[in-house]
mmCIF file of C-alpha atoms in Angstrom:
data_model
loop_
_atom_site.group_PDB
_atom_site.id
_atom_site.type_symbol
_atom_site.label_atom_id
_atom_site.label_comp_id
_atom_site.label_asym_id
_atom_site.label_seq_id
_atom_site.Cartn_x
_atom_site.Cartn_y
_atom_site.Cartn_z
ATOM 1 C CA MET Z 1 0.000 0.000 0.000
ATOM 2 C CA LYS Z 2 2.787 2.444 0.947
ATOM 3 C CA ALA Z 3 4.835 1.872 -2.201
ATOM 4 C CA TRP Z 4 1.724 1.787 -4.378
ATOM 5 C CA SER Z 5 0.787 5.256 -3.113
ATOM 6 C CA GLU Z 6 4.284 6.518 -3.860
ATOM 7 C CA THR Z 7 4.099 5.340 -7.469
ATOM 8 C CA GLY Z 8 1.000 7.486 -7.942
ATOM 9 C CA THR Z 9 -0.959 4.583 -9.442
ATOM 10 C CA ARG Z 10 -2.909 3.342 -6.419
ATOM 11 C CA PRO Z 11 -6.643 3.257 -7.198
ATOM 12 C CA ARG Z 12 -9.421 4.606 -5.024
ATOM 13 C CA PHE Z 13 -11.264 1.348 -4.436
ATOM 14 C CA ASP Z 14 -15.060 1.153 -4.580
ATOM 15 C CA ILE Z 15 -15.117 -2.019 -2.457
ATOM 16 C CA VAL Z 16 -12.452 -3.293 -0.062
ATOM 17 C CA SER Z 17 -12.726 -6.601 1.777
ATOM 18 C CA GLY Z 18 -10.519 -8.234 4.375
ATOM 19 C CA VAL Z 19 -10.097 -11.729 5.795
ATOM 20 C CA SER Z 20 -7.925 -12.748 8.772
ATOM 21 C CA THR Z 21 -4.859 -10.451 8.926
ATOM 22 C CA GLY Z 22 -6.338 -8.803 5.830
ATOM 23 C CA ALA Z 23 -9.117 -7.534 8.087
ATOM 24 C CA LEU Z 24 -6.538 -5.424 9.927
ATOM 25 C CA ILE Z 25 -5.189 -4.042 6.646
ATOM 26 C CA ALA Z 26 -8.569 -3.457 4.973
ATOM 27 C CA PRO Z 27 -9.642 -0.245 6.783
ATOM 28 C CA TYR Z 28 -6.388 1.469 5.799
ATOM 29 C CA ALA Z 29 -6.507 0.162 2.223
ATOM 30 C CA PHE Z 30 -10.057 1.519 2.105
ATOM 31 C CA LEU Z 31 -9.226 4.957 3.530
ATOM 32 C CA GLY Z 32 -6.256 5.602 1.272
ATOM 33 C CA SER Z 33 -2.707 6.898 1.367
ATOM 34 C CA SER Z 34 -3.226 9.325 4.252
ATOM 35 C CA TYR Z 35 -3.256 6.261 6.525
ATOM 36 C CA ASP Z 36 -0.203 4.560 5.004
ATOM 37 C CA ASP Z 37 2.161 5.547 7.810
ATOM 38 C CA ARG Z 38 -0.178 4.079 10.408
ATOM 39 C CA LEU Z 39 -0.387 0.822 8.439
ATOM 40 C CA VAL Z 40 3.393 0.634 8.049
ATOM 41 C CA ASP Z 41 3.818 1.229 11.780
ATOM 42 C CA LEU Z 42 1.354 -1.552 12.570
ATOM 43 C CA TYR Z 43 3.357 -4.134 10.620
ATOM 44 C CA THR Z 44 6.971 -2.980 10.977
ATOM 45 C CA SER Z 45 7.392 -1.047 14.237
ATOM 46 C CA GLY Z 46 7.682 -4.184 16.363
ATOM 47 C CA VAL Z 47 4.346 -3.671 18.138
ATOM 48 C CA ALA Z 48 3.146 -7.049 16.817
ATOM 49 C CA LYS Z 49 5.844 -8.927 18.748
ATOM 50 C CA ASN Z 50 3.783 -8.321 21.880
ATOM 51 C CA LEU Z 51 1.044 -10.581 20.487
ATOM 52 C CA VAL Z 52 2.966 -13.675 21.600
ATOM 53 C CA ASP Z 53 3.568 -14.407 25.267
ATOM 54 C CA ALA Z 54 5.770 -17.485 25.517
ATOM 55 C CA LYS Z 55 5.004 -17.754 29.233
ATOM 56 C CA TRP Z 56 1.316 -18.244 28.415
ATOM 57 C CA LEU Z 57 1.803 -21.141 25.969
ATOM 58 C CA PRO Z 58 1.896 -23.973 28.557
ATOM 59 C CA THR Z 59 -1.264 -22.581 30.198
ATOM 60 C CA GLY Z 60 -2.910 -22.037 26.823
ATOM 61 C CA LEU Z 61 -2.592 -25.715 25.959
ATOM 62 C CA LEU Z 62 -5.150 -26.444 28.662
ATOM 63 C CA GLY Z 63 -7.282 -23.327 28.148
ATOM 64 C CA THR Z 64 -9.417 -21.753 25.424
ATOM 65 C CA SER Z 65 -6.459 -20.849 23.171
ATOM 66 C CA LEU Z 66 -2.669 -20.891 22.905
ATOM 67 C CA LEU Z 67 -2.437 -17.109 23.176
ATOM 68 C CA LYS Z 68 -4.326 -14.488 25.149
ATOM 69 C CA GLN Z 69 -6.661 -12.091 23.359
ATOM 70 C CA GLY Z 70 -5.576 -9.080 25.436
ATOM 71 C CA PRO Z 71 -2.492 -8.040 23.398
ATOM 72 C CA LEU Z 72 -4.370 -8.347 20.086
ATOM 73 C CA ARG Z 73 -7.302 -6.326 21.413
ATOM 74 C CA LYS Z 74 -4.961 -3.683 22.803
ATOM 75 C CA MET Z 75 -3.247 -3.358 19.427
ATOM 76 C CA VAL Z 76 -6.535 -3.078 17.513
ATOM 77 C CA GLU Z 77 -7.871 -0.490 19.963
ATOM 78 C CA ARG Z 78 -4.673 1.535 19.539
ATOM 79 C CA TYR Z 79 -4.885 1.628 15.741
ATOM 80 C CA ILE Z 80 -8.650 1.547 15.120
ATOM 81 C CA THR Z 81 -9.873 4.722 16.775
ATOM 82 C CA GLU Z 82 -12.865 7.042 16.654
ATOM 83 C CA ASP Z 83 -11.282 9.047 13.829
ATOM 84 C CA VAL Z 84 -10.949 5.886 11.738
ATOM 85 C CA LEU Z 85 -14.585 5.023 12.467
ATOM 86 C CA LYS Z 86 -15.803 8.496 11.478
ATOM 87 C CA THR Z 87 -13.774 8.520 8.267
ATOM 88 C CA VAL Z 88 -15.075 5.074 7.271
ATOM 89 C CA ALA Z 89 -18.620 6.373 7.871
ATOM 90 C CA VAL Z 90 -17.987 9.362 5.575
ATOM 91 C CA GLU Z 91 -16.821 7.082 2.768
ATOM 92 C CA TYR Z 92 -19.763 4.736 3.342
ATOM 93 C CA ARG Z 93 -22.150 7.631 2.764
ATOM 94 C CA LYS Z 94 -20.437 8.202 -0.594
ATOM 95 C CA GLY Z 95 -21.412 4.680 -1.651
ATOM 96 C CA ARG Z 96 -18.114 2.927 -1.002
ATOM 97 C CA ARG Z 97 -18.096 -0.361 0.909
ATOM 98 C CA LEU Z 98 -15.725 -1.944 3.457
ATOM 99 C CA LEU Z 99 -16.432 -5.620 4.145
ATOM 100 C CA VAL Z 100 -14.874 -8.050 6.643
ATOM 101 C CA LEU Z 101 -15.403 -11.798 6.900
ATOM 102 C CA THR Z 102 -15.698 -13.785 10.133
ATOM 103 C CA SER Z 103 -16.724 -17.373 10.822
ATOM 104 C CA ASN Z 104 -19.696 -18.029 13.097
ATOM 105 C CA LEU Z 105 -18.585 -21.140 14.973
ATOM 106 C CA ASP Z 106 -22.075 -21.826 16.312
ATOM 107 C CA SER Z 107 -23.847 -21.880 12.934
ATOM 108 C CA GLN Z 108 -20.845 -22.963 10.811
ATOM 109 C CA ARG Z 109 -21.478 -20.036 8.485
ATOM 110 C CA ALA Z 110 -19.233 -17.354 7.056
ATOM 111 C CA VAL Z 111 -20.521 -13.894 7.968
ATOM 112 C CA ILE Z 112 -19.897 -10.758 5.885
ATOM 113 C CA TRP Z 113 -19.907 -7.589 7.967
ATOM 114 C CA ASP Z 114 -20.649 -4.218 6.369
ATOM 115 C CA MET Z 115 -18.139 -2.191 8.382
ATOM 116 C CA GLY Z 116 -19.271 1.096 6.882
ATOM 117 C CA ALA Z 117 -22.831 0.481 8.042
ATOM 118 C CA ILE Z 118 -21.516 -0.208 11.550
ATOM 119 C CA ALA Z 119 -19.411 2.965 11.485
ATOM 120 C CA ASN Z 120 -22.337 5.021 10.200
ATOM 121 C CA SER Z 121 -24.896 3.580 12.619
ATOM 122 C CA GLY Z 122 -24.414 6.247 15.282
ATOM 123 C CA LYS Z 123 -24.808 3.632 18.002
ATOM 124 C CA PRO Z 124 -22.770 4.092 21.189
ATOM 125 C CA ASP Z 125 -21.188 0.653 20.841
ATOM 126 C CA ALA Z 126 -20.289 1.061 17.138
ATOM 127 C CA LEU Z 127 -16.537 1.407 17.725
ATOM 128 C CA ARG Z 128 -16.482 -1.611 20.029
ATOM 129 C CA LEU Z 129 -18.374 -3.750 17.485
ATOM 130 C CA PHE Z 130 -16.101 -2.532 14.680
ATOM 131 C CA GLN Z 131 -13.053 -3.559 16.710
ATOM 132 C CA ASP Z 132 -14.630 -6.876 17.758
ATOM 133 C CA VAL Z 133 -15.250 -7.875 14.140
ATOM 134 C CA LEU Z 134 -11.642 -7.112 13.166
ATOM 135 C CA ILE Z 135 -10.320 -9.051 16.164
ATOM 136 C CA ALA Z 136 -12.591 -11.997 15.406
ATOM 137 C CA SER Z 137 -11.567 -12.152 11.753
ATOM 138 C CA ALA Z 138 -7.870 -12.085 12.718
ATOM 139 C CA SER Z 139 -8.210 -14.688 15.496
ATOM 140 C CA ILE Z 140 -6.722 -17.937 14.193
ATOM 141 C CA PRO Z 141 -8.746 -20.821 15.697
ATOM 142 C CA GLY Z 142 -7.044 -22.325 18.701
ATOM 143 C CA VAL Z 143 -4.283 -19.704 18.637
ATOM 144 C CA TYR Z 144 -6.507 -16.843 19.781
ATOM 145 C CA PRO Z 145 -9.841 -17.204 21.560
ATOM 146 C CA ALA Z 146 -13.024 -16.647 19.619
ATOM 147 C CA VAL Z 147 -14.836 -13.335 20.086
ATOM 148 C CA LEU Z 148 -18.315 -13.314 21.622
ATOM 149 C CA ILE Z 149 -20.554 -10.827 19.804
ATOM 150 C CA ARG Z 150 -23.947 -9.938 21.275
ATOM 151 C CA VAL Z 151 -26.804 -10.121 18.769
ATOM 152 C CA HIS Z 152 -30.559 -9.577 18.800
ATOM 153 C CA SER Z 153 -33.144 -11.843 17.192
ATOM 154 C CA GLY Z 154 -36.706 -10.751 17.856
ATOM 155 C CA ASN Z 155 -36.995 -10.435 21.619
ATOM 156 C CA HIS Z 156 -33.991 -12.635 22.247
ATOM 157 C CA VAL Z 157 -30.475 -11.434 23.041
ATOM 158 C CA PHE Z 158 -27.627 -13.908 22.924
ATOM 159 C CA GLU Z 159 -23.922 -14.180 22.111
ATOM 160 C CA GLU Z 160 -22.497 -15.647 18.923
ATOM 161 C CA MET Z 161 -18.967 -17.033 18.806
ATOM 162 C CA HIS Z 162 -16.964 -15.585 15.892
ATOM 163 C CA SER Z 163 -13.456 -16.517 14.797
ATOM 164 C CA ASP Z 164 -11.011 -16.344 11.869
ATOM 165 C CA GLY Z 165 -12.754 -15.459 8.626
ATOM 166 C CA GLY Z 166 -10.267 -17.709 6.846
ATOM 167 C CA SER Z 167 -12.118 -20.743 8.178
ATOM 168 C CA GLY Z 168 -14.987 -19.783 5.884
ATOM 169 C CA SER Z 169 -12.951 -18.489 2.949
ATOM 170 C CA GLN Z 170 -9.406 -17.211 2.511
ATOM 171 C CA ILE Z 171 -10.617 -14.572 0.043
ATOM 172 C CA LEU Z 172 -13.731 -12.397 0.083
ATOM 173 C CA ALA Z 173 -14.095 -11.308 -3.541
ATOM 174 C CA VAL Z 174 -17.154 -12.757 -5.253
ATOM 175 C CA PRO Z 175 -20.024 -14.545 -3.447
ATOM 176 C CA ASP Z 176 -20.372 -18.233 -4.306
ATOM 177 C CA GLY Z 177 -23.841 -17.646 -5.742
ATOM 178 C CA PHE Z 178 -22.441 -15.256 -8.351
ATOM 179 C CA MET Z 179 -19.670 -17.670 -9.328
ATOM 180 C CA THR Z 180 -22.062 -20.568 -9.899
ATOM 181 C CA SER Z 181 -24.795 -18.570 -11.621
ATOM 182 C CA ALA Z 182 -25.583 -19.689 -15.159
ATOM 183 C CA ASN Z 183 -25.957 -16.037 -16.204
ATOM 184 C CA PRO Z 184 -23.788 -13.902 -13.916
ATOM 185 C CA ALA Z 185 -24.121 -10.137 -14.070
ATOM 186 C CA LYS Z 186 -21.438 -8.506 -16.213
ATOM 187 C CA PRO Z 187 -20.041 -4.972 -16.148
ATOM 188 C CA ARG Z 188 -22.080 -2.446 -18.100
ATOM 189 C CA PRO Z 189 -20.797 -1.698 -21.620
ATOM 190 C CA GLY Z 190 -17.902 0.738 -21.426
ATOM 191 C CA VAL Z 191 -17.229 0.005 -17.746
ATOM 192 C CA ARG Z 192 -13.952 -1.773 -16.955
ATOM 193 C CA LEU Z 193 -13.669 -3.363 -13.524
ATOM 194 C CA ASN Z 194 -10.452 -4.373 -11.788
ATOM 195 C CA MET Z 195 -10.124 -6.978 -9.054
ATOM 196 C CA TYR Z 196 -6.991 -6.777 -6.872
ATOM 197 C CA VAL Z 197 -6.270 -9.699 -4.534
ATOM 198 C CA LEU Z 198 -3.456 -9.201 -2.014
ATOM 199 C CA VAL Z 199 -2.405 -12.484 -0.399
ATOM 200 C CA ASN Z 200 -0.368 -12.187 2.811
ATOM 201 C CA ASN Z 201 1.138 -15.622 2.247
ATOM 202 C CA ALA Z 202 3.364 -17.538 -0.148
ATOM 203 C CA LEU Z 203 1.413 -19.583 -2.668
ATOM 204 C CA MET Z 204 4.276 -21.904 -3.605
ATOM 205 C CA PRO Z 205 5.464 -24.793 -1.381
ATOM 206 C CA GLU Z 206 8.064 -23.777 1.231
ATOM 207 C CA PHE Z 207 10.539 -26.386 2.460
ATOM 208 C CA GLU Z 208 11.143 -26.760 6.208
ATOM 209 C CA ASN Z 209 12.500 -29.516 8.442
ATOM 210 C CA VAL Z 210 9.489 -29.950 10.715
ATOM 211 C CA LYS Z 211 10.035 -31.070 14.278
ATOM 212 C CA ASN Z 212 8.011 -34.122 15.260
ATOM 213 C CA ASN Z 213 6.023 -32.586 18.094
ATOM 214 C CA THR Z 214 2.370 -31.669 18.498
ATOM 215 C CA LEU Z 215 2.585 -27.900 17.993
ATOM 216 C CA SER Z 216 4.985 -28.052 15.045
ATOM 217 C CA VAL Z 217 3.015 -30.730 13.190
ATOM 218 C CA MET Z 218 -0.321 -28.969 13.785
ATOM 219 C CA ALA Z 219 1.091 -25.621 12.669
ATOM 220 C CA ARG Z 220 2.631 -27.141 9.544
ATOM 221 C CA ALA Z 221 -0.557 -28.986 8.617
ATOM 222 C CA TYR Z 222 -2.589 -25.806 9.158
ATOM 223 C CA SER Z 223 -0.260 -23.823 6.883
ATOM 224 C CA ILE Z 224 -0.677 -26.451 4.137
ATOM 225 C CA GLN Z 225 -4.443 -26.269 4.515
ATOM 226 C CA VAL Z 226 -4.435 -22.467 4.280
ATOM 227 C CA LYS Z 227 -2.298 -22.560 1.115
ATOM 228 C CA SER Z 228 -4.620 -25.113 -0.466
ATOM 229 C CA GLN Z 229 -7.741 -23.111 0.408
ATOM 230 C CA THR Z 230 -6.153 -19.906 -0.862
ATOM 231 C CA ARG Z 231 -5.192 -21.480 -4.168
ATOM 232 C CA SER Z 232 -8.702 -22.824 -4.684
ATOM 233 C CA ALA Z 233 -10.285 -19.469 -3.838
ATOM 234 C CA LEU Z 234 -7.855 -17.647 -6.127
ATOM 235 C CA LEU Z 235 -8.556 -19.972 -9.030
ATOM 236 C CA ALA Z 236 -12.319 -19.585 -8.554
ATOM 237 C CA SER Z 237 -12.035 -15.780 -8.433
ATOM 238 C CA TYR Z 238 -9.729 -15.741 -11.461
ATOM 239 C CA MET Z 239 -12.023 -17.961 -13.524
ATOM 240 C CA PHE Z 240 -15.026 -15.807 -12.641
ATOM 241 C CA ALA Z 241 -13.148 -12.635 -13.566
ATOM 242 C CA GLN Z 242 -12.191 -14.162 -16.918
ATOM 243 C CA ARG Z 243 -15.765 -15.249 -17.488
ATOM 244 C CA VAL Z 244 -17.368 -11.822 -16.971
ATOM 245 C CA GLY Z 245 -14.554 -9.601 -18.244
ATOM 246 C CA ILE Z 246 -13.051 -8.257 -14.998
ATOM 247 C CA ARG Z 247 -9.322 -7.509 -15.116
ATOM 248 C CA PHE Z 248 -7.661 -9.688 -12.484
ATOM 249 C CA HIS Z 249 -4.559 -8.799 -10.446
ATOM 250 C CA VAL Z 250 -2.949 -10.854 -7.673
ATOM 251 C CA ALA Z 251 0.064 -10.270 -5.428
ATOM 252 C CA SER Z 252 1.625 -12.633 -2.896
ATOM 253 C CA ILE Z 253 4.926 -13.362 -1.145
ATOM 254 C CA ASP Z 254 6.810 -14.849 -4.076
ATOM 255 C CA ARG Z 255 9.917 -16.161 -2.320
ATOM 256 C CA GLN Z 256 10.639 -18.082 0.847
ATOM 257 C CA ILE Z 257 11.622 -15.947 3.813
ATOM 258 C CA ASP Z 258 12.723 -17.940 6.837
ATOM 259 C CA TYR Z 259 10.577 -17.723 9.969
ATOM 260 C CA SER Z 260 9.613 -19.775 13.008
ATOM 261 C CA VAL Z 261 6.040 -20.958 13.625
ATOM 262 C CA LEU Z 262 6.695 -20.306 17.326
ATOM 263 C CA ASP Z 263 7.618 -16.681 16.564
ATOM 264 C CA PRO Z 264 5.191 -15.724 13.762
ATOM 265 C CA PHE Z 265 5.287 -11.978 14.505
ATOM 266 C CA ASN Z 266 9.060 -11.691 14.554
ATOM 267 C CA THR Z 267 9.847 -8.058 13.761
ATOM 268 C CA GLU Z 268 12.705 -8.759 11.345
ATOM 269 C CA TYR Z 269 10.581 -11.281 9.446
ATOM 270 C CA MET Z 270 7.736 -8.782 9.095
ATOM 271 C CA ARG Z 271 10.144 -6.071 7.975
ATOM 272 C CA SER Z 272 11.675 -8.458 5.424
ATOM 273 C CA VAL Z 273 8.233 -9.128 3.959
ATOM 274 C CA PHE Z 274 7.522 -5.388 3.918
ATOM 275 C CA ARG Z 275 10.788 -4.643 2.101
ATOM 276 C CA LEU Z 276 10.018 -7.349 -0.473
ATOM 277 C CA GLY Z 277 6.545 -5.987 -1.188
ATOM 278 C CA TYR Z 278 7.791 -2.400 -1.258
ATOM 279 C CA SER Z 279 10.666 -3.065 -3.671
ATOM 280 C CA GLU Z 280 8.583 -5.197 -6.047
ATOM 281 C CA THR Z 281 5.844 -2.561 -6.136
ATOM 282 C CA ILE Z 282 8.275 0.258 -6.902
ATOM 283 C CA ALA Z 283 9.857 -1.914 -9.625
ATOM 284 C CA GLY Z 284 6.443 -2.698 -11.123
ATOM 285 C CA LYS Z 285 6.840 -6.437 -10.529
ATOM 286 C CA LEU Z 286 4.338 -7.101 -7.737
ATOM 287 C CA TRP Z 287 1.021 -7.611 -9.504
ATOM 288 C CA LYS Z 288 0.443 -10.673 -11.690
ATOM 289 C CA ASP Z 289 -2.509 -11.139 -14.054
ATOM 290 C CA LYS Z 290 -3.071 -14.759 -13.012
ATOM 291 C CA PRO Z 291 -2.330 -16.967 -9.972
ATOM 292 C CA ILE Z 292 1.167 -18.497 -10.000
ATOM 293 C CA PHE Z 293 1.882 -21.443 -7.693
ATOM 294 C CA SER Z 294 5.377 -22.445 -8.852
ATOM 295 C CA GLU Z 295 8.351 -22.767 -6.542
ATOM 296 C CA THR Z 296 10.928 -19.987 -6.395
ATOM 297 C CA LYS Z 297 14.400 -19.574 -4.945
ATOM 298 C CA ALA Z 298 14.540 -19.491 -1.139
ATOM 299 C CA GLU Z 299 15.772 -16.399 0.656
ATOM 300 C CA PHE Z 300 16.647 -16.518 4.348
ATOM 301 C CA ALA Z 301 16.376 -13.396 6.475
ATOM 302 C CA PRO Z 302 19.338 -12.577 8.722
#
């Protein structure tokens, strides 16, 4: 986002959606370049390293999650403030849309939240709900606890349990019903639509000598599952775009950067990924017009 703004070619998006860590990026991608510095700080300042408390891990194995929610909530509350909420509401009233995906664990359904409608609601708990949805979408199952969101149905008030949107879908681009429609709606004549999909992951296989213990094997298997789901979602979105005439663009981490599953928010790793994305954007090499899943040369961060 930062480098894209600096090239002067970053679009003003009509719709922005976010899933998992993408939910934390989405509000800033939606609001534009004036929020770039805040987004860069979120991912490169080192604040994310506080999300992991090694002392909690042994306790977490017997509790609701491996990690506590407190540090993640504190970080979201620091970066998603009243001014962000108000600015999202202004853009919502202009007809633009910000969407975030969570997974309702009780109903086994993916839930799309209209974040602009929440921001524009004027309700006293709007900021809290906005933050809760972002936290829920970014809460990897078992790693972070699910978020309880109070809902109303008729005269009944109860709490739904929401977690990582990636459990429902790794990408929120086109609803399944549109993709499977025999006669999907197409852009009006003379209107050219662009779909940009930013994947905060490597799509190609990444070699690693996995330790034969519970956490390492589970983490490795989960990463394989996420890659597989992402590839399938990308292919479906790409095929739909080709079918209806939408120009498709995808960007992902295209080389292996060494990291530890027990230290996923390592500051140097996150800065290495940032530098890669920044340099490829400036060089005009980031965006591809189709998904590419081939292996590339490994690069190990110092």
